[in-house]
Amino acid sequence: MDDYKFLFKVVLVGNAGVGKTCLVRRFTQGLFPPGQGATIGVDFMIKTVEVGNEKVKLQIWDTAGQERFRSITQSYYRSAHALILVYDISSQPTFDCLPDWLREIEEYASNKVLRILVGNKIDREDREIPADVGEEFAERHNMYYLETSAKESDNVEKLFMQIAEDLMKQARTRDLPRYDSNNQTLDGKTSTISDSSCCSRLQ
Amino acid sequence: MRRHMLVGGAARRLIGPFLGSPEGRPFPPNNNNNPFERSLRQLSGAGALPQLTKDRYPQVKRRDFAELNEKHLGYFKNLLGENRVITDKDECQGFNIDWLKSVRGYSQCILKPKTTQEVSEILKFCNDNRIAVCPQGGNTGLVGGSVPVFDEVVLWTGLMNDIISLDENSGVLVCQSGCILENLENFADERDLMIPLDLGAKGSCHIGGNISTNAGGLRLLRYGNLHGSVLGVEAVKADGEVIDCTSALKKDNTGYHLKHLFIGSEGTLGVVTKVAIQCPPKPRALNVAFLGLESFDDVLACLRQAKRQLGEILSSCELIDNPSLDAVTSHLNLKSPISVYPFYMLIETHGSSCDHDEEKMHGFLESCMSDGLVRDGTTTNEIGKMKAIWELRESITEGLLHDGYVFKYDISLPTREFYSLVPVMRERVKDAVRVCGYGHLGDGNIHLQVTLKEFNEEVLRIIEPFIYEYTAKLRGSVSAEHGVGFRKPKYIHYSKSPGAINLMKQLKVMMDPKGILNPYKVIP
Ligand SMILES: Cc1cc2nc3c(=O)[nH]c(=O)nc-3n(C[C@H](O)[C@H](O)[C@H](O)COP(=O)(O)OP(=O)(O)OC[C@H]3O[C@@H](n4cnc5c(N)ncnc54)[C@H](O)[C@@H]3O)c2cc1C
Ligand SMILES: Nc1nc2c(ncn2[C@@H]2O[C@H](COP(=O)(O)OP(=O)(O)OP(=O)(O)O)[C@@H](O)[C@H]2O)c(=O)[nH]1
Ligand SMILES: [Mg+2]
């Protein structure tokens, strides 16, 4: 196993077409995929980043916005350390749906989860949601706020790095389970997490 | 489930005989867009014929069987009618060449019986007149067993395609041996059941062929092999005697379990005419995950996790290495859902509750990611995407054919050694277009493939017998699921003891004393 100090699970949610997959691919592969199709099911990947001198692994889960393509909807919220809720600044309906997404988050996610609101596609000229409206919404719901462009690579790196740093700070203050690959109890800790994610309802 | 989508409503046509295509090709009419069907048509259209087997393997001598004459043909035509005795050279061609285009016989007579009685009369006549017979189903066999070596008469089962009964309480389906697997699948599916066997050739292969090769396939891990799920077999011996072992009972210990003799004997002991097969209930919940991994050690760890965490719902656990996937993405224009990795795993679950299964799948994926085993992946229960993922796996055989000539090996190895042969072989065969491995990881069965632009005798000698010796040293099997056929008789001693081979020979002599059934095959 490679050496890393922290492992965090980051989940992206939001309406179809807001650019979740493009944000992830920009961050993990450094590209803007032409003709990106709708996500079906859930895609997941690992990206290792460095914060300070420490290696942090981000486990990124990119979910489907379209209802009919969504699966394992509830379980992926449960063990998330950070949730990125994305809307498209050029599309009022994607913003109007945010309360629905929040309800789902409240219902399934841990209350300690780090929540970030992202207004994507700022490269577009046909903005419908002014930045301060997004920011005000985020503040009201106790979320971080960031505007990005997956296309122009604006703020994408910053978004994920910020999350990594923040989660690390939280982990240091023992608010989060800590993964340490040199530590014999890794397995035990990992399964603690998956226990709470998959079995609590059954037991 | 996946097979829903392939064919809509085709099964309705099946009640009653389902006739082959008018030209009498051994392949069924194309009623779906199975990639496999595509390749059959491409192949049969493509020019280059394989060399005649008698010329490529001059050491194999034609045994003392009768040459077919007008009197023989007259008997067959009288029995079956003109239309079910094919003697036209072009029409015979398709029945003389195997799917891999690796062997070619020159039979000038194809017989198309419809009933057990007709099979019985054909065999009795052939036995009395010393005419050699090659039983053929969908002709998808991969070891050259399904086509004549010389001029054996081909007994094609394609018109024996009646579904006789399905007991919805016990799940026992009884049918004739020429039913196409996919048609049976659709038929069972409409009744909320499934056939416990699935493989890439399903659009063409016959259940009789599956039984005769004891085909394994993609879900053996979960549903076991045909020795378990086939409850009964009716077969015709070389002398025409019909042996009825079609008990449809799950338990029946009255004497020797003779049906097993016909499961996996590749047409050398009798012609299978009827089958009773146990169909499990169709799963309510299906999930598929496609994963990218960095090393074979990670693959092994992931397999252990899958067994532990998915346990009773795990239905398939397949490995694909990158060169195998590349054969599909570069030749067949299919797209991989994830980026490039040395190894991919396809994991499928069959269960009875969606929520329950999804949670398990999620828990499994999360721990694989946390342990750093899986780098990238996707999971879904959406039908179209599950189908697209399975298509990648099922099209590998077809994709590889586009490289040119394929040396295929189907080997069982201890799981730890599952992949060890591939790098060794890559080192040995420097001129290969591709050396790759994929297969049923959960069952320890790898398909190792070496592709060349064209057949090359020298390369063959670099690969064989080395590959068999290597396998024997690890106490593996030199033919895990494809059988022995024409290609492998001289290698079975690597996996069978002298005593066992001797008993096989004695059985053969007893059941087919004149040796007319599928000669030159299986028995060394
Ligand atoms: C794309 C592809 C994927 C495959 N995947 C798998 C897989 O996953 N697992 C696996 O096990 N195999 C696999 N196979 C090979 C497999 O052996 C065959 O596909 C299938 O089981 C053979 O059925 P068939 O009707 O085509 O038989 P054929 O090829 O026609 O015949 C196979 C053998 O059985 C004999 N035979 C056929 N019918 C009868 C009968 N009624 N009575 C007596 N003898 C008979 C023939 O003489 C021959 O020796 C695959 C093949 C292809 C082309
Ligand atoms: N102009 C612009 N277009 C973007 C940006 N990000 C994504 N897009 C486009 O928006 C469309 C949808 O992007 P995706 O990343 O597939 O959206 P998604 O949120 O993953 O959608 P689902 O998977 O259906 O939930 C694509 O056509 C992208 O090219 C961006 O930053 N700027
Ligand atoms: Mg997406």
mmCIF file of N, CA and C in Angstrom, chain B residues 269-347:
data_model
loop_
_atom_site.group_PDB
_atom_site.id
_atom_site.type_symbol
_atom_site.label_atom_id
_atom_site.label_comp_id
_atom_site.label_asym_id
_atom_site.label_seq_id
_atom_site.Cartn_x
_atom_site.Cartn_y
_atom_site.Cartn_z
ATOM 1 N N LEU B 269 -19.415 -39.892 -27.591
ATOM 2 C CA LEU B 269 -20.087 -41.055 -27.011
ATOM 3 C C LEU B 269 -21.540 -41.180 -27.454
ATOM 4 N N GLY B 270 -22.098 -40.101 -27.976
ATOM 5 C CA GLY B 270 -23.488 -40.147 -28.398
ATOM 6 C C GLY B 270 -23.906 -38.765 -28.864
ATOM 7 N N VAL B 271 -25.075 -38.706 -29.492
ATOM 8 C CA VAL B 271 -25.605 -37.408 -29.911
ATOM 9 C C VAL B 271 -26.704 -37.014 -28.937
ATOM 10 N N VAL B 272 -26.538 -35.895 -28.302
ATOM 11 C CA VAL B 272 -27.538 -35.414 -27.354
ATOM 12 C C VAL B 272 -28.739 -34.903 -28.136
ATOM 13 N N THR B 273 -29.928 -35.371 -27.774
ATOM 14 C CA THR B 273 -31.117 -34.964 -28.513
ATOM 15 C C THR B 273 -32.109 -34.176 -27.662
ATOM 16 N N LYS B 274 -32.055 -34.375 -26.368
ATOM 17 C CA LYS B 274 -33.016 -33.703 -25.495
ATOM 18 C C LYS B 274 -32.360 -33.392 -24.156
ATOM 19 N N VAL B 275 -32.861 -32.354 -23.515
ATOM 20 C CA VAL B 275 -32.226 -31.857 -22.310
ATOM 21 C C VAL B 275 -33.269 -31.427 -21.294
ATOM 22 N N ALA B 276 -33.041 -31.744 -20.024
ATOM 23 C CA ALA B 276 -33.859 -31.158 -18.960
ATOM 24 C C ALA B 276 -32.922 -30.335 -18.095
ATOM 25 N N ILE B 277 -33.219 -29.065 -17.968
ATOM 26 C CA ILE B 277 -32.292 -28.186 -17.253
ATOM 27 C C ILE B 277 -33.031 -27.389 -16.192
ATOM 28 N N GLN B 278 -32.395 -27.258 -15.063
ATOM 29 C CA GLN B 278 -32.996 -26.564 -13.917
ATOM 30 C C GLN B 278 -32.745 -25.055 -14.043
ATOM 31 N N CYS B 279 -33.828 -24.282 -14.093
ATOM 32 C CA CYS B 279 -33.684 -22.826 -14.228
ATOM 33 C C CYS B 279 -33.946 -22.126 -12.898
ATOM 34 N N PRO B 280 -32.979 -21.404 -12.379
ATOM 35 C CA PRO B 280 -33.215 -20.670 -11.135
ATOM 36 C C PRO B 280 -34.099 -19.447 -11.390
ATOM 37 N N PRO B 281 -34.702 -18.905 -10.336
ATOM 38 C CA PRO B 281 -35.508 -17.699 -10.508
ATOM 39 C C PRO B 281 -34.638 -16.552 -10.991
ATOM 40 N N LYS B 282 -35.239 -15.697 -11.770
ATOM 41 C CA LYS B 282 -34.516 -14.536 -12.286
ATOM 42 C C LYS B 282 -34.243 -13.566 -11.136
ATOM 43 N N PRO B 283 -33.030 -13.053 -11.042
ATOM 44 C CA PRO B 283 -32.760 -12.121 -9.938
ATOM 45 C C PRO B 283 -33.551 -10.828 -10.098
ATOM 46 N N ARG B 284 -33.975 -10.254 -8.984
ATOM 47 C CA ARG B 284 -34.714 -8.989 -9.042
ATOM 48 C C ARG B 284 -33.767 -7.808 -9.163
ATOM 49 N N ALA B 285 -32.603 -7.964 -8.570
ATOM 50 C CA ALA B 285 -31.680 -6.827 -8.531
ATOM 51 C C ALA B 285 -30.369 -7.206 -9.188
ATOM 52 N N LEU B 286 -29.912 -6.316 -10.072
ATOM 53 C CA LEU B 286 -28.645 -6.545 -10.762
ATOM 54 C C LEU B 286 -27.785 -5.319 -10.608
ATOM 55 N N ASN B 287 -26.526 -5.536 -10.359
ATOM 56 C CA ASN B 287 -25.582 -4.426 -10.340
ATOM 57 C C ASN B 287 -24.310 -4.858 -11.037
ATOM 58 N N VAL B 288 -23.706 -3.910 -11.715
ATOM 59 C CA VAL B 288 -22.446 -4.203 -12.371
ATOM 60 C C VAL B 288 -21.439 -3.116 -11.998
ATOM 61 N N ALA B 289 -20.217 -3.528 -11.732
ATOM 62 C CA ALA B 289 -19.153 -2.547 -11.519
ATOM 63 C C ALA B 289 -17.997 -2.886 -12.441
ATOM 64 N N PHE B 290 -17.382 -1.866 -12.971
ATOM 65 C CA PHE B 290 -16.219 -2.035 -13.830
ATOM 66 C C PHE B 290 -15.083 -1.244 -13.192
ATOM 67 N N LEU B 291 -13.985 -1.934 -12.880
ATOM 68 C CA LEU B 291 -12.949 -1.325 -12.047
ATOM 69 C C LEU B 291 -11.591 -1.316 -12.742
ATOM 70 N N GLY B 292 -10.807 -0.302 -12.480
ATOM 71 C CA GLY B 292 -9.445 -0.241 -13.004
ATOM 72 C C GLY B 292 -8.444 -0.468 -11.879
ATOM 73 N N LEU B 293 -7.460 -1.365 -12.103
ATOM 74 C CA LEU B 293 -6.495 -1.694 -11.052
ATOM 75 C C LEU B 293 -5.070 -1.656 -11.593
ATOM 76 N N GLU B 294 -4.131 -1.436 -10.690
ATOM 77 C CA GLU B 294 -2.743 -1.244 -11.104
ATOM 78 C C GLU B 294 -1.935 -2.532 -11.205
ATOM 79 N N SER B 295 -2.278 -3.539 -10.401
ATOM 80 C CA SER B 295 -1.425 -4.729 -10.387
ATOM 81 C C SER B 295 -2.254 -5.980 -10.141
ATOM 82 N N PHE B 296 -1.659 -7.136 -10.465
ATOM 83 C CA PHE B 296 -2.400 -8.368 -10.238
ATOM 84 C C PHE B 296 -2.568 -8.649 -8.744
ATOM 85 N N ASP B 297 -1.639 -8.194 -7.938
ATOM 86 C CA ASP B 297 -1.820 -8.342 -6.488
ATOM 87 C C ASP B 297 -3.061 -7.587 -6.016
ATOM 88 N N ASP B 298 -3.247 -6.417 -6.575
ATOM 89 C CA ASP B 298 -4.454 -5.662 -6.232
ATOM 90 C C ASP B 298 -5.704 -6.409 -6.684
ATOM 91 N N VAL B 299 -5.597 -7.041 -7.845
ATOM 92 C CA VAL B 299 -6.727 -7.819 -8.363
ATOM 93 C C VAL B 299 -7.092 -8.929 -7.372
ATOM 94 N N LEU B 300 -6.062 -9.621 -6.893
ATOM 95 C CA LEU B 300 -6.321 -10.713 -5.951
ATOM 96 C C LEU B 300 -6.964 -10.213 -4.668
ATOM 97 N N ALA B 301 -6.451 -9.100 -4.178
ATOM 98 C CA ALA B 301 -7.010 -8.548 -2.945
ATOM 99 C C ALA B 301 -8.460 -8.130 -3.168
ATOM 100 N N CYS B 302 -8.716 -7.603 -4.334
ATOM 101 C CA CYS B 302 -10.063 -7.157 -4.665
ATOM 102 C C CYS B 302 -11.013 -8.362 -4.786
ATOM 103 N N LEU B 303 -10.508 -9.447 -5.355
ATOM 104 C CA LEU B 303 -11.305 -10.677 -5.439
ATOM 105 C C LEU B 303 -11.680 -11.179 -4.041
ATOM 106 N N ARG B 304 -10.695 -11.150 -3.142
ATOM 107 C CA ARG B 304 -10.987 -11.603 -1.775
ATOM 108 C C ARG B 304 -12.056 -10.720 -1.133
ATOM 109 N N GLN B 305 -11.913 -9.408 -1.338
ATOM 110 C CA GLN B 305 -12.920 -8.486 -0.799
ATOM 111 C C GLN B 305 -14.303 -8.788 -1.381
ATOM 112 N N ALA B 306 -14.328 -9.035 -2.689
ATOM 113 C CA ALA B 306 -15.618 -9.278 -3.349
ATOM 114 C C ALA B 306 -16.284 -10.505 -2.757
ATOM 115 N N LYS B 307 -15.477 -11.547 -2.542
ATOM 116 C CA LYS B 307 -16.058 -12.764 -1.981
ATOM 117 C C LYS B 307 -16.568 -12.511 -0.572
ATOM 118 N N ARG B 308 -15.772 -11.754 0.179
ATOM 119 C CA ARG B 308 -16.137 -11.512 1.568
ATOM 120 C C ARG B 308 -17.354 -10.593 1.657
ATOM 121 N N GLN B 309 -17.321 -9.498 0.894
ATOM 122 C CA GLN B 309 -18.348 -8.477 1.107
ATOM 123 C C GLN B 309 -19.588 -8.650 0.235
ATOM 124 N N LEU B 310 -19.438 -9.316 -0.886
ATOM 125 C CA LEU B 310 -20.618 -9.492 -1.741
ATOM 126 C C LEU B 310 -21.184 -10.894 -1.603
ATOM 127 N N GLY B 311 -20.335 -11.773 -1.112
ATOM 128 C CA GLY B 311 -20.729 -13.140 -0.772
ATOM 129 C C GLY B 311 -21.826 -13.724 -1.620
ATOM 130 N N GLU B 312 -22.991 -13.856 -1.026
ATOM 131 C CA GLU B 312 -24.073 -14.608 -1.655
ATOM 132 C C GLU B 312 -24.684 -13.919 -2.878
ATOM 133 N N ILE B 313 -24.403 -12.643 -3.099
ATOM 134 C CA ILE B 313 -24.990 -12.021 -4.290
ATOM 135 C C ILE B 313 -24.004 -11.940 -5.461
ATOM 136 N N LEU B 314 -22.750 -12.245 -5.214
ATOM 137 C CA LEU B 314 -21.762 -12.184 -6.294
ATOM 138 C C LEU B 314 -22.129 -13.190 -7.389
ATOM 139 N N SER B 315 -22.272 -12.720 -8.621
ATOM 140 C CA SER B 315 -22.639 -13.668 -9.687
ATOM 141 C C SER B 315 -21.570 -13.779 -10.761
ATOM 142 N N SER B 316 -20.659 -12.833 -10.805
ATOM 143 C CA SER B 316 -19.615 -12.925 -11.810
ATOM 144 C C SER B 316 -18.425 -12.088 -11.366
ATOM 145 N N CYS B 317 -17.234 -12.608 -11.620
ATOM 146 C CA CYS B 317 -16.041 -11.857 -11.275
ATOM 147 C C CYS B 317 -15.011 -12.121 -12.361
ATOM 148 N N GLU B 318 -14.940 -11.224 -13.334
ATOM 149 C CA GLU B 318 -14.124 -11.436 -14.512
ATOM 150 C C GLU B 318 -12.931 -10.499 -14.514
ATOM 151 N N LEU B 319 -11.836 -11.000 -15.062
ATOM 152 C CA LEU B 319 -10.643 -10.176 -15.204
ATOM 153 C C LEU B 319 -10.400 -9.892 -16.691
ATOM 154 N N ILE B 320 -9.993 -8.685 -16.984
ATOM 155 C CA ILE B 320 -9.626 -8.327 -18.357
ATOM 156 C C ILE B 320 -8.310 -7.564 -18.260
ATOM 157 N N ASP B 321 -7.279 -7.986 -18.984
ATOM 158 C CA ASP B 321 -6.070 -7.168 -18.935
ATOM 159 C C ASP B 321 -6.136 -6.119 -20.034
ATOM 160 N N ASN B 322 -5.218 -5.160 -19.959
ATOM 161 C CA ASN B 322 -5.354 -4.032 -20.864
ATOM 162 C C ASN B 322 -5.260 -4.411 -22.343
ATOM 163 N N PRO B 323 -4.317 -5.283 -22.736
ATOM 164 C CA PRO B 323 -4.295 -5.658 -24.159
ATOM 165 C C PRO B 323 -5.589 -6.345 -24.626
ATOM 166 N N SER B 324 -6.251 -7.065 -23.740
ATOM 167 C CA SER B 324 -7.524 -7.688 -24.127
ATOM 168 C C SER B 324 -8.579 -6.621 -24.380
ATOM 169 N N LEU B 325 -8.645 -5.654 -23.471
ATOM 170 C CA LEU B 325 -9.641 -4.602 -23.650
ATOM 171 C C LEU B 325 -9.323 -3.795 -24.906
ATOM 172 N N ASP B 326 -8.034 -3.626 -25.141
ATOM 173 C CA ASP B 326 -7.619 -2.869 -26.313
ATOM 174 C C ASP B 326 -8.094 -3.534 -27.607
ATOM 175 N N ALA B 327 -8.143 -4.861 -27.622
ATOM 176 C CA ALA B 327 -8.599 -5.561 -28.826
ATOM 177 C C ALA B 327 -10.035 -5.165 -29.156
ATOM 178 N N VAL B 328 -10.797 -4.889 -28.112
ATOM 179 C CA VAL B 328 -12.197 -4.536 -28.293
ATOM 180 C C VAL B 328 -12.349 -3.054 -28.635
ATOM 181 N N THR B 329 -11.600 -2.210 -27.915
ATOM 182 C CA THR B 329 -11.773 -0.777 -28.144
ATOM 183 C C THR B 329 -11.148 -0.350 -29.471
ATOM 184 N N SER B 330 -10.069 -1.028 -29.880
ATOM 185 C CA SER B 330 -9.458 -0.587 -31.132
ATOM 186 C C SER B 330 -10.060 -1.257 -32.362
ATOM 187 N N HIS B 331 -10.495 -2.516 -32.251
ATOM 188 C CA HIS B 331 -11.033 -3.180 -33.454
ATOM 189 C C HIS B 331 -12.543 -3.042 -33.600
ATOM 190 N N LEU B 332 -13.245 -2.945 -32.490
ATOM 191 C CA LEU B 332 -14.706 -3.017 -32.587
ATOM 192 C C LEU B 332 -15.373 -1.706 -32.227
ATOM 193 N N ASN B 333 -14.538 -0.694 -31.966
ATOM 194 C CA ASN B 333 -15.110 0.617 -31.724
ATOM 195 C C ASN B 333 -16.016 0.714 -30.504
ATOM 196 N N LEU B 334 -15.769 -0.134 -29.524
ATOM 197 C CA LEU B 334 -16.517 0.007 -28.273
ATOM 198 C C LEU B 334 -15.690 0.898 -27.356
ATOM 199 N N LYS B 335 -16.379 1.582 -26.436
ATOM 200 C CA LYS B 335 -15.664 2.531 -25.587
ATOM 201 C C LYS B 335 -15.583 2.037 -24.152
ATOM 202 N N SER B 336 -14.400 2.139 -23.574
ATOM 203 C CA SER B 336 -14.265 1.789 -22.166
ATOM 204 C C SER B 336 -14.806 2.935 -21.322
ATOM 205 N N PRO B 337 -15.524 2.609 -20.243
ATOM 206 C CA PRO B 337 -16.090 3.677 -19.414
ATOM 207 C C PRO B 337 -15.058 4.331 -18.492
ATOM 208 N N ILE B 338 -13.871 3.766 -18.373
ATOM 209 C CA ILE B 338 -12.874 4.369 -17.490
ATOM 210 C C ILE B 338 -11.549 4.514 -18.228
ATOM 211 N N SER B 339 -10.580 5.179 -17.593
ATOM 212 C CA SER B 339 -9.322 5.376 -18.307
ATOM 213 C C SER B 339 -8.464 4.107 -18.278
ATOM 214 N N VAL B 340 -7.277 4.208 -18.812
ATOM 215 C CA VAL B 340 -6.466 3.009 -19.066
ATOM 216 C C VAL B 340 -5.748 2.502 -17.808
ATOM 217 N N TYR B 341 -5.865 1.227 -17.529
ATOM 218 C CA TYR B 341 -5.180 0.568 -16.411
ATOM 219 C C TYR B 341 -4.636 -0.768 -16.885
ATOM 220 N N PRO B 342 -3.649 -1.313 -16.197
ATOM 221 C CA PRO B 342 -3.140 -2.630 -16.601
ATOM 222 C C PRO B 342 -4.202 -3.734 -16.462
ATOM 223 N N PHE B 343 -5.085 -3.595 -15.487
ATOM 224 C CA PHE B 343 -6.106 -4.621 -15.254
ATOM 225 C C PHE B 343 -7.478 -3.991 -15.024
ATOM 226 N N TYR B 344 -8.479 -4.733 -15.474
ATOM 227 C CA TYR B 344 -9.849 -4.327 -15.198
ATOM 228 C C TYR B 344 -10.585 -5.510 -14.595
ATOM 229 N N MET B 345 -11.518 -5.201 -13.717
ATOM 230 C CA MET B 345 -12.378 -6.267 -13.212
ATOM 231 C C MET B 345 -13.827 -5.904 -13.484
ATOM 232 N N LEU B 346 -14.581 -6.920 -13.864
ATOM 233 C CA LEU B 346 -16.016 -6.740 -14.056
ATOM 234 C C LEU B 346 -16.693 -7.566 -12.970
ATOM 235 N N ILE B 347 -17.430 -6.871 -12.142
ATOM 236 C CA ILE B 347 -18.075 -7.570 -11.034
ATOM 237 C C ILE B 347 -19.578 -7.392 -11.149
#
